Amino acid sequence: MLIILCIVIAILICIILFQYFSQKVRNENLVYIKGKLKQILNDNSEEKILVVTDDKVLKDLLSEINKLLENNQMILAEYRKKEDSMRKMLSNISHDLKTPLTVVLGYIETINLDKSMRSDEKEVLLEKVHDKTIEVIDLINKFFDLAKLESGDKDISLTRININEVCRKNILNFYDILNSKGFEVDINIPEKDLYAFGNEEALDRILNNLLSNSVKYGTDGKFIGLSIEENEKSIYIHVIDKGRGIEEDKIDRVFERMYTLEDSRNRVFQGSGLGLTITKRLVEKMNGEIFLKSIPYKTTTFTVKLKIIDY
């Protein structure tokens, strides 16, 4: 009986010692984890916390902590990317504002200094001042539109819209300019009305931006196309031109803020770069997608994909 009692006591002592040392190791690991976590957060590093242990609870805790760290690092990286992009945007906007404002100042100084200038010459310069002022206002409006879209301050309500009707309306708005420039126009809009989940005002802005872009950069090809396709889940709106196009290695950057075709030999093709960025953000606000395919001087196609509605 005494032997059995001794064995039981020995087992209990072993259990107590095991629990003591296990708790001690766990406490040491927790202290290490706390210190390491603090260091990672203070340094904004991309490290993970690694601890060799057989403790299942501790393993699960580490797994969740590392997931949170990874999520925090992704948010921080995205913030830095946006901050860098915003700095570049402000720099480019400053440059884009400075150019027309300098021209305006030059025209005004010419009018003020040249006392012998005829009234008809003043009229010409004042018209140029007006045009440049409109250009500046347009750029400022685009900047604020993009800022609102990216900050989430601009609400876009989604509803059922008639895609055929919106496309017809927008291409008709360009009839006079396309006719005056001698463009060949190819419109392929189905007779059957197609409906998508979106916002008519936003889609008007999207189509206006894409058609304006095609008129501006597709002048060499003298062609513009607008077509609609569908499948069971989506509607596809294609805006096509046969102009200068975009080289394959630049396609992924077209929708970036302030991106322009930076070719000093082709200054006419440069712009603020905000139009297509706004277009992409508006498409995304409607839970859609936008794609670009381009073979320079052959075919450039912007495609907007929206969710179809059958009722």
PDB file of C-alpha atoms in Angstrom:
ATOM      1  CA  MET A   1       0.000   0.000   0.000  1.00  0.00           C
ATOM      2  CA  LEU A   2       2.873   2.311   0.871  1.00  0.00           C
ATOM      3  CA  ILE A   3       4.507   1.587  -2.479  1.00  0.00           C
ATOM      4  CA  ILE A   4       1.314   2.536  -4.363  1.00  0.00           C
ATOM      5  CA  LEU A   5       1.054   5.757  -2.357  1.00  0.00           C
ATOM      6  CA  CYS A   6       4.668   6.628  -3.181  1.00  0.00           C
ATOM      7  CA  ILE A   7       4.028   5.984  -6.874  1.00  0.00           C
ATOM      8  CA  VAL A   8       0.925   8.230  -6.853  1.00  0.00           C
ATOM      9  CA  ILE A   9       2.850  10.985  -5.067  1.00  0.00           C
ATOM     10  CA  ALA A  10       5.704  10.668  -7.577  1.00  0.00           C
ATOM     11  CA  ILE A  11       3.262  10.914 -10.491  1.00  0.00           C
ATOM     12  CA  LEU A  12       1.611  13.993  -8.968  1.00  0.00           C
ATOM     13  CA  ILE A  13       5.013  15.595  -8.417  1.00  0.00           C
ATOM     14  CA  CYS A  14       5.923  14.888 -12.080  1.00  0.00           C
ATOM     15  CA  ILE A  15       2.641  16.406 -13.262  1.00  0.00           C
ATOM     16  CA  ILE A  16       3.158  19.490 -11.108  1.00  0.00           C
ATOM     17  CA  LEU A  17       6.754  19.863 -12.315  1.00  0.00           C
ATOM     18  CA  PHE A  18       5.668  19.386 -15.942  1.00  0.00           C
ATOM     19  CA  GLN A  19       2.955  22.013 -15.594  1.00  0.00           C
ATOM     20  CA  TYR A  20       5.357  24.353 -13.832  1.00  0.00           C
ATOM     21  CA  PHE A  21       8.032  24.085 -16.516  1.00  0.00           C
ATOM     22  CA  SER A  22       5.414  24.203 -19.290  1.00  0.00           C
ATOM     23  CA  GLN A  23       3.947  27.373 -17.819  1.00  0.00           C
ATOM     24  CA  LYS A  24       7.428  28.794 -17.369  1.00  0.00           C
ATOM     25  CA  VAL A  25       8.280  28.108 -21.025  1.00  0.00           C
ATOM     26  CA  ARG A  26       4.912  29.514 -22.120  1.00  0.00           C
ATOM     27  CA  ASN A  27       5.491  32.668 -20.057  1.00  0.00           C
ATOM     28  CA  GLU A  28       8.971  33.066 -21.540  1.00  0.00           C
ATOM     29  CA  ASN A  29       7.523  32.643 -25.035  1.00  0.00           C
ATOM     30  CA  LEU A  30       4.780  35.174 -24.303  1.00  0.00           C
ATOM     31  CA  VAL A  31       7.348  37.685 -23.045  1.00  0.00           C
ATOM     32  CA  TYR A  32       9.400  37.102 -26.226  1.00  0.00           C
ATOM     33  CA  ILE A  33       6.299  37.451 -28.425  1.00  0.00           C
ATOM     34  CA  LYS A  34       5.316  40.696 -26.702  1.00  0.00           C
ATOM     35  CA  GLY A  35       8.805  42.176 -27.141  1.00  0.00           C
ATOM     36  CA  LYS A  36       9.109  41.046 -30.747  1.00  0.00           C
ATOM     37  CA  LEU A  37       5.645  42.365 -31.617  1.00  0.00           C
ATOM     38  CA  LYS A  38       6.495  45.750 -30.117  1.00  0.00           C
ATOM     39  CA  GLN A  39       9.761  45.861 -32.087  1.00  0.00           C
ATOM     40  CA  ILE A  40       8.059  44.971 -35.391  1.00  0.00           C
ATOM     41  CA  LEU A  41       5.358  47.614 -34.903  1.00  0.00           C
ATOM     42  CA  ASN A  42       7.859  50.301 -33.874  1.00  0.00           C
ATOM     43  CA  ASP A  43      10.163  49.574 -36.821  1.00  0.00           C
ATOM     44  CA  ASN A  44       7.299  49.058 -39.320  1.00  0.00           C
ATOM     45  CA  SER A  45       9.233  46.037 -40.527  1.00  0.00           C
ATOM     46  CA  GLU A  46       7.891  43.126 -42.573  1.00  0.00           C
ATOM     47  CA  GLU A  47       9.057  40.482 -40.093  1.00  0.00           C
ATOM     48  CA  LYS A  48       6.928  37.675 -38.709  1.00  0.00           C
ATOM     49  CA  ILE A  49       7.127  36.199 -35.197  1.00  0.00           C
ATOM     50  CA  LEU A  50       8.610  32.697 -35.140  1.00  0.00           C
ATOM     51  CA  VAL A  51       8.634  30.512 -32.017  1.00  0.00           C
ATOM     52  CA  VAL A  52       9.419  26.771 -31.918  1.00  0.00           C
ATOM     53  CA  THR A  53       6.830  25.191 -29.622  1.00  0.00           C
ATOM     54  CA  ASP A  54       4.563  22.184 -29.241  1.00  0.00           C
ATOM     55  CA  ASP A  55       1.990  24.271 -27.379  1.00  0.00           C
ATOM     56  CA  LYS A  56      -1.120  24.209 -29.597  1.00  0.00           C
ATOM     57  CA  VAL A  57      -2.677  27.264 -27.954  1.00  0.00           C
ATOM     58  CA  LEU A  58       0.530  29.227 -28.461  1.00  0.00           C
ATOM     59  CA  LYS A  59       0.768  28.052 -32.082  1.00  0.00           C
ATOM     60  CA  ASP A  60      -2.793  29.246 -32.766  1.00  0.00           C
ATOM     61  CA  LEU A  61      -2.041  32.570 -31.081  1.00  0.00           C
ATOM     62  CA  LEU A  62       1.101  33.046 -33.191  1.00  0.00           C
ATOM     63  CA  SER A  63      -0.815  32.208 -36.355  1.00  0.00           C
ATOM     64  CA  GLU A  64      -3.431  34.881 -35.628  1.00  0.00           C
ATOM     65  CA  ILE A  65      -0.809  37.466 -34.622  1.00  0.00           C
ATOM     66  CA  ASN A  66       1.120  36.873 -37.860  1.00  0.00           C
ATOM     67  CA  LYS A  67      -2.091  37.234 -39.875  1.00  0.00           C
ATOM     68  CA  LEU A  68      -2.727  40.581 -38.195  1.00  0.00           C
ATOM     69  CA  LEU A  69       0.873  41.640 -38.852  1.00  0.00           C
ATOM     70  CA  GLU A  70       0.574  40.671 -42.508  1.00  0.00           C
ATOM     71  CA  ASN A  71      -2.672  42.614 -42.822  1.00  0.00           C
ATOM     72  CA  ASN A  72      -1.121  45.625 -41.101  1.00  0.00           C
ATOM     73  CA  GLN A  73       1.909  45.456 -43.401  1.00  0.00           C
ATOM     74  CA  MET A  74      -0.335  45.317 -46.479  1.00  0.00           C
ATOM     75  CA  ILE A  75      -2.309  48.353 -45.287  1.00  0.00           C
ATOM     76  CA  LEU A  76       0.920  50.224 -44.558  1.00  0.00           C
ATOM     77  CA  ALA A  77       2.364  49.345 -47.986  1.00  0.00           C
ATOM     78  CA  GLU A  78      -0.839  50.511 -49.692  1.00  0.00           C
ATOM     79  CA  TYR A  79      -0.783  53.735 -47.673  1.00  0.00           C
ATOM     80  CA  ARG A  80       2.829  54.398 -48.667  1.00  0.00           C
ATOM     81  CA  LYS A  81       2.001  53.666 -52.289  1.00  0.00           C
ATOM     82  CA  LYS A  82      -0.943  56.088 -52.221  1.00  0.00           C
ATOM     83  CA  GLU A  83       1.125  58.718 -50.424  1.00  0.00           C
ATOM     84  CA  ASP A  84       3.880  58.443 -53.035  1.00  0.00           C
ATOM     85  CA  SER A  85       1.320  58.534 -55.820  1.00  0.00           C
ATOM     86  CA  MET A  86      -0.321  61.612 -54.298  1.00  0.00           C
ATOM     87  CA  ARG A  87       3.031  63.388 -54.088  1.00  0.00           C
ATOM     88  CA  LYS A  88       3.648  62.657 -57.761  1.00  0.00           C
ATOM     89  CA  MET A  89       0.119  63.773 -58.603  1.00  0.00           C
ATOM     90  CA  LEU A  90       0.539  67.089 -56.783  1.00  0.00           C
ATOM     91  CA  SER A  91       3.886  67.625 -58.487  1.00  0.00           C
ATOM     92  CA  ASN A  92       2.416  66.926 -61.920  1.00  0.00           C
ATOM     93  CA  ILE A  93      -0.689  69.001 -61.252  1.00  0.00           C
ATOM     94  CA  SER A  94       1.519  71.901 -60.169  1.00  0.00           C
ATOM     95  CA  HIS A  95       3.377  71.557 -63.459  1.00  0.00           C
ATOM     96  CA  ASP A  96       0.171  71.250 -65.493  1.00  0.00           C
ATOM     97  CA  LEU A  97      -1.324  74.301 -63.782  1.00  0.00           C
ATOM     98  CA  LYS A  98       1.861  76.318 -64.101  1.00  0.00           C
ATOM     99  CA  THR A  99       2.084  75.900 -67.892  1.00  0.00           C
ATOM    100  CA  PRO A 100      -1.309  77.381 -68.895  1.00  0.00           C
ATOM    101  CA  LEU A 101      -1.172  80.005 -66.124  1.00  0.00           C
ATOM    102  CA  THR A 102       2.240  81.156 -67.390  1.00  0.00           C
ATOM    103  CA  VAL A 103       0.780  81.429 -70.897  1.00  0.00           C
ATOM    104  CA  VAL A 104      -2.207  83.411 -69.566  1.00  0.00           C
ATOM    105  CA  LEU A 105       0.132  85.757 -67.686  1.00  0.00           C
ATOM    106  CA  GLY A 106       2.170  86.248 -70.865  1.00  0.00           C
ATOM    107  CA  TYR A 107      -0.922  87.173 -72.887  1.00  0.00           C
ATOM    108  CA  ILE A 108      -2.124  89.622 -70.216  1.00  0.00           C
ATOM    109  CA  GLU A 109       1.308  91.271 -69.953  1.00  0.00           C
ATOM    110  CA  THR A 110       1.409  91.626 -73.735  1.00  0.00           C
ATOM    111  CA  ILE A 111      -1.991  93.342 -73.723  1.00  0.00           C
ATOM    112  CA  ASN A 112      -0.969  95.669 -70.864  1.00  0.00           C
ATOM    113  CA  LEU A 113       2.453  96.596 -72.226  1.00  0.00           C
ATOM    114  CA  ASP A 114       1.600  97.002 -75.906  1.00  0.00           C
ATOM    115  CA  LYS A 115      -0.397 100.247 -75.871  1.00  0.00           C
ATOM    116  CA  SER A 116      -0.469 100.364 -79.672  1.00  0.00           C
ATOM    117  CA  MET A 117      -2.175  96.954 -80.012  1.00  0.00           C
ATOM    118  CA  ARG A 118      -5.267  97.022 -82.198  1.00  0.00           C
ATOM    119  CA  SER A 119      -8.611  95.974 -80.722  1.00  0.00           C
ATOM    120  CA  ASP A 120      -8.885  92.939 -83.031  1.00  0.00           C
ATOM    121  CA  GLU A 121      -5.459  91.724 -81.863  1.00  0.00           C
ATOM    122  CA  LYS A 122      -6.574  92.141 -78.250  1.00  0.00           C
ATOM    123  CA  GLU A 123      -9.699  90.120 -79.041  1.00  0.00           C
ATOM    124  CA  VAL A 124      -7.542  87.241 -80.311  1.00  0.00           C
ATOM    125  CA  LEU A 125      -5.356  87.267 -77.195  1.00  0.00           C
ATOM    126  CA  LEU A 126      -8.350  87.534 -74.865  1.00  0.00           C
ATOM    127  CA  GLU A 127      -9.905  84.515 -76.585  1.00  0.00           C
ATOM    128  CA  LYS A 128      -6.693  82.590 -75.942  1.00  0.00           C
ATOM    129  CA  VAL A 129      -6.751  83.706 -72.296  1.00  0.00           C
ATOM    130  CA  HIS A 130     -10.336  82.432 -72.058  1.00  0.00           C
ATOM    131  CA  ASP A 131      -9.407  79.041 -73.579  1.00  0.00           C
ATOM    132  CA  LYS A 132      -6.453  78.577 -71.231  1.00  0.00           C
ATOM    133  CA  THR A 133      -8.573  79.556 -68.233  1.00  0.00           C
ATOM    134  CA  ILE A 134     -11.156  76.913 -69.176  1.00  0.00           C
ATOM    135  CA  GLU A 135      -8.295  74.397 -69.435  1.00  0.00           C
ATOM    136  CA  VAL A 136      -7.157  75.228 -65.895  1.00  0.00           C
ATOM    137  CA  ILE A 137     -10.701  74.992 -64.496  1.00  0.00           C
ATOM    138  CA  ASP A 138     -11.194  71.625 -66.204  1.00  0.00           C
ATOM    139  CA  LEU A 139      -7.967  70.294 -64.699  1.00  0.00           C
ATOM    140  CA  ILE A 140      -8.906  71.503 -61.206  1.00  0.00           C
ATOM    141  CA  ASN A 141     -12.371  69.928 -61.503  1.00  0.00           C
ATOM    142  CA  LYS A 142     -10.847  66.609 -62.554  1.00  0.00           C
ATOM    143  CA  PHE A 143      -8.446  66.700 -59.632  1.00  0.00           C
ATOM    144  CA  PHE A 144     -11.260  67.255 -57.130  1.00  0.00           C
ATOM    145  CA  ASP A 145     -13.433  64.581 -58.771  1.00  0.00           C
ATOM    146  CA  LEU A 146     -10.645  62.040 -58.405  1.00  0.00           C
ATOM    147  CA  ALA A 147      -9.956  63.114 -54.815  1.00  0.00           C
ATOM    148  CA  LYS A 148     -13.645  62.605 -53.946  1.00  0.00           C
ATOM    149  CA  LEU A 149     -13.752  59.194 -55.630  1.00  0.00           C
ATOM    150  CA  GLU A 150     -10.661  57.950 -53.843  1.00  0.00           C
ATOM    151  CA  SER A 151     -11.665  59.313 -50.445  1.00  0.00           C
ATOM    152  CA  GLY A 152     -15.115  57.720 -50.663  1.00  0.00           C
ATOM    153  CA  ASP A 153     -16.874  61.098 -50.371  1.00  0.00           C
ATOM    154  CA  LYS A 154     -18.610  60.690 -53.730  1.00  0.00           C
ATOM    155  CA  ASP A 155     -21.609  58.367 -53.437  1.00  0.00           C
ATOM    156  CA  ILE A 156     -22.787  56.580 -56.568  1.00  0.00           C
ATOM    157  CA  SER A 157     -26.204  54.958 -56.304  1.00  0.00           C
ATOM    158  CA  LEU A 158     -26.635  51.852 -58.441  1.00  0.00           C
ATOM    159  CA  THR A 159     -29.817  50.968 -60.284  1.00  0.00           C
ATOM    160  CA  ARG A 160     -31.086  49.360 -63.496  1.00  0.00           C
ATOM    161  CA  ILE A 161     -29.948  51.323 -66.577  1.00  0.00           C
ATOM    162  CA  ASN A 162     -30.586  50.889 -70.303  1.00  0.00           C
ATOM    163  CA  ILE A 163     -27.126  50.444 -71.823  1.00  0.00           C
ATOM    164  CA  ASN A 164     -28.305  50.808 -75.442  1.00  0.00           C
ATOM    165  CA  GLU A 165     -29.939  54.152 -74.706  1.00  0.00           C
ATOM    166  CA  VAL A 166     -26.942  55.568 -72.829  1.00  0.00           C
ATOM    167  CA  CYS A 167     -24.531  54.501 -75.594  1.00  0.00           C
ATOM    168  CA  ARG A 168     -26.692  55.989 -78.366  1.00  0.00           C
ATOM    169  CA  LYS A 169     -27.015  59.280 -76.483  1.00  0.00           C
ATOM    170  CA  ASN A 170     -23.268  59.597 -75.917  1.00  0.00           C
ATOM    171  CA  ILE A 171     -22.143  58.761 -79.444  1.00  0.00           C
ATOM    172  CA  LEU A 172     -24.688  61.273 -80.808  1.00  0.00           C
ATOM    173  CA  ASN A 173     -23.095  63.952 -78.628  1.00  0.00           C
ATOM    174  CA  PHE A 174     -19.916  63.490 -80.690  1.00  0.00           C
ATOM    175  CA  TYR A 175     -21.639  63.513 -84.096  1.00  0.00           C
ATOM    176  CA  ASP A 176     -20.669  67.084 -85.056  1.00  0.00           C
ATOM    177  CA  ILE A 177     -17.022  66.816 -84.040  1.00  0.00           C
ATOM    178  CA  LEU A 178     -16.605  63.395 -85.700  1.00  0.00           C
ATOM    179  CA  ASN A 179     -18.236  64.690 -88.876  1.00  0.00           C
ATOM    180  CA  SER A 180     -16.080  67.827 -88.967  1.00  0.00           C
ATOM    181  CA  LYS A 181     -12.890  65.796 -88.485  1.00  0.00           C
ATOM    182  CA  GLY A 182     -13.865  63.292 -91.192  1.00  0.00           C
ATOM    183  CA  PHE A 183     -14.014  60.225 -88.937  1.00  0.00           C
ATOM    184  CA  GLU A 184     -15.476  56.950 -90.140  1.00  0.00           C
ATOM    185  CA  VAL A 185     -17.962  55.851 -87.468  1.00  0.00           C
ATOM    186  CA  ASP A 186     -18.979  52.233 -86.850  1.00  0.00           C
ATOM    187  CA  ILE A 187     -21.817  51.759 -84.342  1.00  0.00           C
ATOM    188  CA  ASN A 188     -22.971  48.273 -83.384  1.00  0.00           C
ATOM    189  CA  ILE A 189     -25.755  48.535 -80.795  1.00  0.00           C
ATOM    190  CA  PRO A 190     -28.257  45.632 -80.619  1.00  0.00           C
ATOM    191  CA  GLU A 191     -31.945  46.364 -81.226  1.00  0.00           C
ATOM    192  CA  LYS A 192     -32.826  44.397 -78.092  1.00  0.00           C
ATOM    193  CA  ASP A 193     -32.533  46.617 -75.028  1.00  0.00           C
ATOM    194  CA  LEU A 194     -29.839  45.468 -72.611  1.00  0.00           C
ATOM    195  CA  TYR A 195     -29.849  46.453 -68.952  1.00  0.00           C
ATOM    196  CA  ALA A 196     -26.991  46.569 -66.455  1.00  0.00           C
ATOM    197  CA  PHE A 197     -26.546  47.358 -62.785  1.00  0.00           C
ATOM    198  CA  GLY A 198     -24.949  50.797 -62.682  1.00  0.00           C
ATOM    199  CA  ASN A 199     -25.349  54.561 -62.552  1.00  0.00           C
ATOM    200  CA  GLU A 200     -26.396  56.508 -65.652  1.00  0.00           C
ATOM    201  CA  GLU A 201     -24.559  59.703 -64.727  1.00  0.00           C
ATOM    202  CA  ALA A 202     -21.346  57.759 -64.052  1.00  0.00           C
ATOM    203  CA  LEU A 203     -21.690  55.797 -67.313  1.00  0.00           C
ATOM    204  CA  ASP A 204     -22.212  59.070 -69.207  1.00  0.00           C
ATOM    205  CA  ARG A 205     -18.950  60.350 -67.736  1.00  0.00           C
ATOM    206  CA  ILE A 206     -17.159  57.086 -68.563  1.00  0.00           C
ATOM    207  CA  LEU A 207     -18.307  57.046 -72.197  1.00  0.00           C
ATOM    208  CA  ASN A 208     -17.604  60.752 -72.627  1.00  0.00           C
ATOM    209  CA  ASN A 209     -14.046  60.244 -71.336  1.00  0.00           C
ATOM    210  CA  LEU A 210     -13.421  57.198 -73.542  1.00  0.00           C
ATOM    211  CA  LEU A 211     -14.927  58.743 -76.681  1.00  0.00           C
ATOM    212  CA  SER A 212     -13.037  62.008 -76.087  1.00  0.00           C
ATOM    213  CA  ASN A 213      -9.855  59.990 -75.630  1.00  0.00           C
ATOM    214  CA  SER A 214     -10.455  58.123 -78.904  1.00  0.00           C
ATOM    215  CA  VAL A 215     -11.176  61.348 -80.808  1.00  0.00           C
ATOM    216  CA  LYS A 216      -8.060  63.006 -79.373  1.00  0.00           C
ATOM    217  CA  TYR A 217      -5.591  60.157 -79.816  1.00  0.00           C
ATOM    218  CA  GLY A 218      -7.265  58.352 -82.730  1.00  0.00           C
ATOM    219  CA  THR A 219      -7.034  61.227 -85.195  1.00  0.00           C
ATOM    220  CA  ASP A 220      -4.425  59.444 -87.328  1.00  0.00           C
ATOM    221  CA  GLY A 221      -6.759  56.523 -88.007  1.00  0.00           C
ATOM    222  CA  LYS A 222      -9.867  58.654 -88.649  1.00  0.00           C
ATOM    223  CA  PHE A 223     -12.003  55.854 -87.222  1.00  0.00           C
ATOM    224  CA  ILE A 224     -14.111  55.425 -84.116  1.00  0.00           C
ATOM    225  CA  GLY A 225     -16.293  52.489 -83.138  1.00  0.00           C
ATOM    226  CA  LEU A 226     -18.830  51.835 -80.393  1.00  0.00           C
ATOM    227  CA  SER A 227     -20.287  48.371 -79.856  1.00  0.00           C
ATOM    228  CA  ILE A 228     -22.142  46.360 -77.211  1.00  0.00           C
ATOM    229  CA  GLU A 229     -21.873  42.627 -76.530  1.00  0.00           C
ATOM    230  CA  GLU A 230     -23.409  40.401 -73.878  1.00  0.00           C
ATOM    231  CA  ASN A 231     -23.215  36.974 -72.304  1.00  0.00           C
ATOM    232  CA  GLU A 232     -25.206  35.365 -69.501  1.00  0.00           C
ATOM    233  CA  LYS A 233     -23.559  37.405 -66.737  1.00  0.00           C
ATOM    234  CA  SER A 234     -22.138  40.586 -68.249  1.00  0.00           C
ATOM    235  CA  ILE A 235     -22.478  43.401 -70.765  1.00  0.00           C
ATOM    236  CA  TYR A 236     -19.395  44.624 -72.626  1.00  0.00           C
ATOM    237  CA  ILE A 237     -19.140  48.136 -74.081  1.00  0.00           C
ATOM    238  CA  HIS A 238     -16.279  48.580 -76.579  1.00  0.00           C
ATOM    239  CA  VAL A 239     -14.871  51.967 -77.649  1.00  0.00           C
ATOM    240  CA  ILE A 240     -12.503  51.518 -80.589  1.00  0.00           C
ATOM    241  CA  ASP A 241     -10.126  53.712 -82.585  1.00  0.00           C
ATOM    242  CA  LYS A 242      -7.305  53.108 -85.067  1.00  0.00           C
ATOM    243  CA  GLY A 243      -4.935  55.850 -84.023  1.00  0.00           C
ATOM    244  CA  ARG A 244      -1.535  56.045 -82.376  1.00  0.00           C
ATOM    245  CA  GLY A 245      -2.462  53.497 -79.736  1.00  0.00           C
ATOM    246  CA  ILE A 246      -0.423  52.426 -76.744  1.00  0.00           C
ATOM    247  CA  GLU A 247       2.602  50.143 -76.660  1.00  0.00           C
ATOM    248  CA  GLU A 248       2.134  46.849 -74.825  1.00  0.00           C
ATOM    249  CA  ASP A 249       4.607  47.645 -72.042  1.00  0.00           C
ATOM    250  CA  LYS A 250       2.675  50.836 -71.190  1.00  0.00           C
ATOM    251  CA  ILE A 251      -0.858  49.381 -71.166  1.00  0.00           C
ATOM    252  CA  ASP A 252      -0.825  48.467 -67.456  1.00  0.00           C
ATOM    253  CA  ARG A 253       0.079  52.050 -66.528  1.00  0.00           C
ATOM    254  CA  VAL A 254      -2.562  53.868 -68.571  1.00  0.00           C
ATOM    255  CA  PHE A 255      -5.073  54.017 -65.710  1.00  0.00           C
ATOM    256  CA  GLU A 256      -2.532  55.238 -63.153  1.00  0.00           C
ATOM    257  CA  ARG A 257      -2.860  58.741 -61.722  1.00  0.00           C
ATOM    258  CA  MET A 258      -1.147  61.373 -63.831  1.00  0.00           C
ATOM    259  CA  TYR A 259       0.303  58.859 -66.316  1.00  0.00           C
ATOM    260  CA  THR A 260       0.943  60.364 -69.739  1.00  0.00           C
ATOM    261  CA  LEU A 261       2.639  59.146 -72.879  1.00  0.00           C
ATOM    262  CA  GLU A 262       5.913  60.833 -72.059  1.00  0.00           C
ATOM    263  CA  ASP A 263       7.425  61.112 -75.507  1.00  0.00           C
ATOM    264  CA  SER A 264       9.039  64.488 -76.089  1.00  0.00           C
ATOM    265  CA  ARG A 265       8.679  63.986 -79.838  1.00  0.00           C
ATOM    266  CA  ASN A 266       4.916  63.699 -79.430  1.00  0.00           C
ATOM    267  CA  ARG A 267       3.991  66.448 -76.969  1.00  0.00           C
ATOM    268  CA  VAL A 268       0.539  66.703 -78.544  1.00  0.00           C
ATOM    269  CA  PHE A 269      -0.359  63.331 -77.039  1.00  0.00           C
ATOM    270  CA  GLN A 270       0.356  64.385 -73.467  1.00  0.00           C
ATOM    271  CA  GLY A 271      -2.310  65.423 -70.979  1.00  0.00           C
ATOM    272  CA  SER A 272      -3.032  65.585 -67.291  1.00  0.00           C
ATOM    273  CA  GLY A 273      -3.630  61.823 -67.167  1.00  0.00           C
ATOM    274  CA  LEU A 274      -6.601  62.205 -64.829  1.00  0.00           C
ATOM    275  CA  GLY A 275      -9.381  61.331 -67.281  1.00  0.00           C
ATOM    276  CA  LEU A 276      -8.705  57.601 -67.557  1.00  0.00           C
ATOM    277  CA  THR A 277      -7.986  57.293 -63.832  1.00  0.00           C
ATOM    278  CA  ILE A 278     -11.394  58.839 -63.079  1.00  0.00           C
ATOM    279  CA  THR A 279     -12.946  56.511 -65.663  1.00  0.00           C
ATOM    280  CA  LYS A 280     -11.475  53.442 -63.960  1.00  0.00           C
ATOM    281  CA  ARG A 281     -12.604  54.572 -60.505  1.00  0.00           C
ATOM    282  CA  LEU A 282     -16.162  55.181 -61.768  1.00  0.00           C
ATOM    283  CA  VAL A 283     -16.285  51.724 -63.375  1.00  0.00           C
ATOM    284  CA  GLU A 284     -15.074  50.172 -60.114  1.00  0.00           C
ATOM    285  CA  LYS A 285     -17.732  52.120 -58.169  1.00  0.00           C
ATOM    286  CA  MET A 286     -20.303  50.292 -60.329  1.00  0.00           C
ATOM    287  CA  ASN A 287     -18.643  46.955 -59.489  1.00  0.00           C
ATOM    288  CA  GLY A 288     -17.421  46.695 -63.069  1.00  0.00           C
ATOM    289  CA  GLU A 289     -14.087  46.274 -64.821  1.00  0.00           C
ATOM    290  CA  ILE A 290     -12.283  48.112 -67.600  1.00  0.00           C
ATOM    291  CA  PHE A 291      -9.754  46.618 -70.015  1.00  0.00           C
ATOM    292  CA  LEU A 292      -7.473  47.950 -72.733  1.00  0.00           C
ATOM    293  CA  LYS A 293      -6.072  46.204 -75.795  1.00  0.00           C
ATOM    294  CA  SER A 294      -3.945  48.094 -78.278  1.00  0.00           C
ATOM    295  CA  ILE A 295      -1.971  47.489 -81.440  1.00  0.00           C
ATOM    296  CA  PRO A 296      -0.496  50.916 -82.338  1.00  0.00           C
ATOM    297  CA  TYR A 297      -1.901  52.404 -85.560  1.00  0.00           C
ATOM    298  CA  LYS A 298      -4.176  49.373 -86.014  1.00  0.00           C
ATOM    299  CA  THR A 299      -6.753  48.990 -83.248  1.00  0.00           C
ATOM    300  CA  THR A 300      -7.085  50.339 -79.720  1.00  0.00           C
ATOM    301  CA  THR A 301     -10.066  49.080 -77.717  1.00  0.00           C
ATOM    302  CA  PHE A 302     -11.289  50.140 -74.294  1.00  0.00           C
ATOM    303  CA  THR A 303     -13.816  47.656 -72.891  1.00  0.00           C
ATOM    304  CA  VAL A 304     -16.157  48.338 -69.969  1.00  0.00           C
ATOM    305  CA  LYS A 305     -17.657  45.239 -68.323  1.00  0.00           C
ATOM    306  CA  LEU A 306     -20.824  45.576 -66.214  1.00  0.00           C
ATOM    307  CA  LYS A 307     -23.155  43.097 -64.524  1.00  0.00           C
ATOM    308  CA  ILE A 308     -26.164  42.293 -66.715  1.00  0.00           C
ATOM    309  CA  ILE A 309     -29.760  42.476 -65.446  1.00  0.00           C
ATOM    310  CA  ASP A 310     -32.335  40.209 -67.096  1.00  0.00           C
ATOM    311  CA  TYR A 311     -35.496  41.803 -65.734  1.00  0.00           C
TER     312      TYR A 311
END
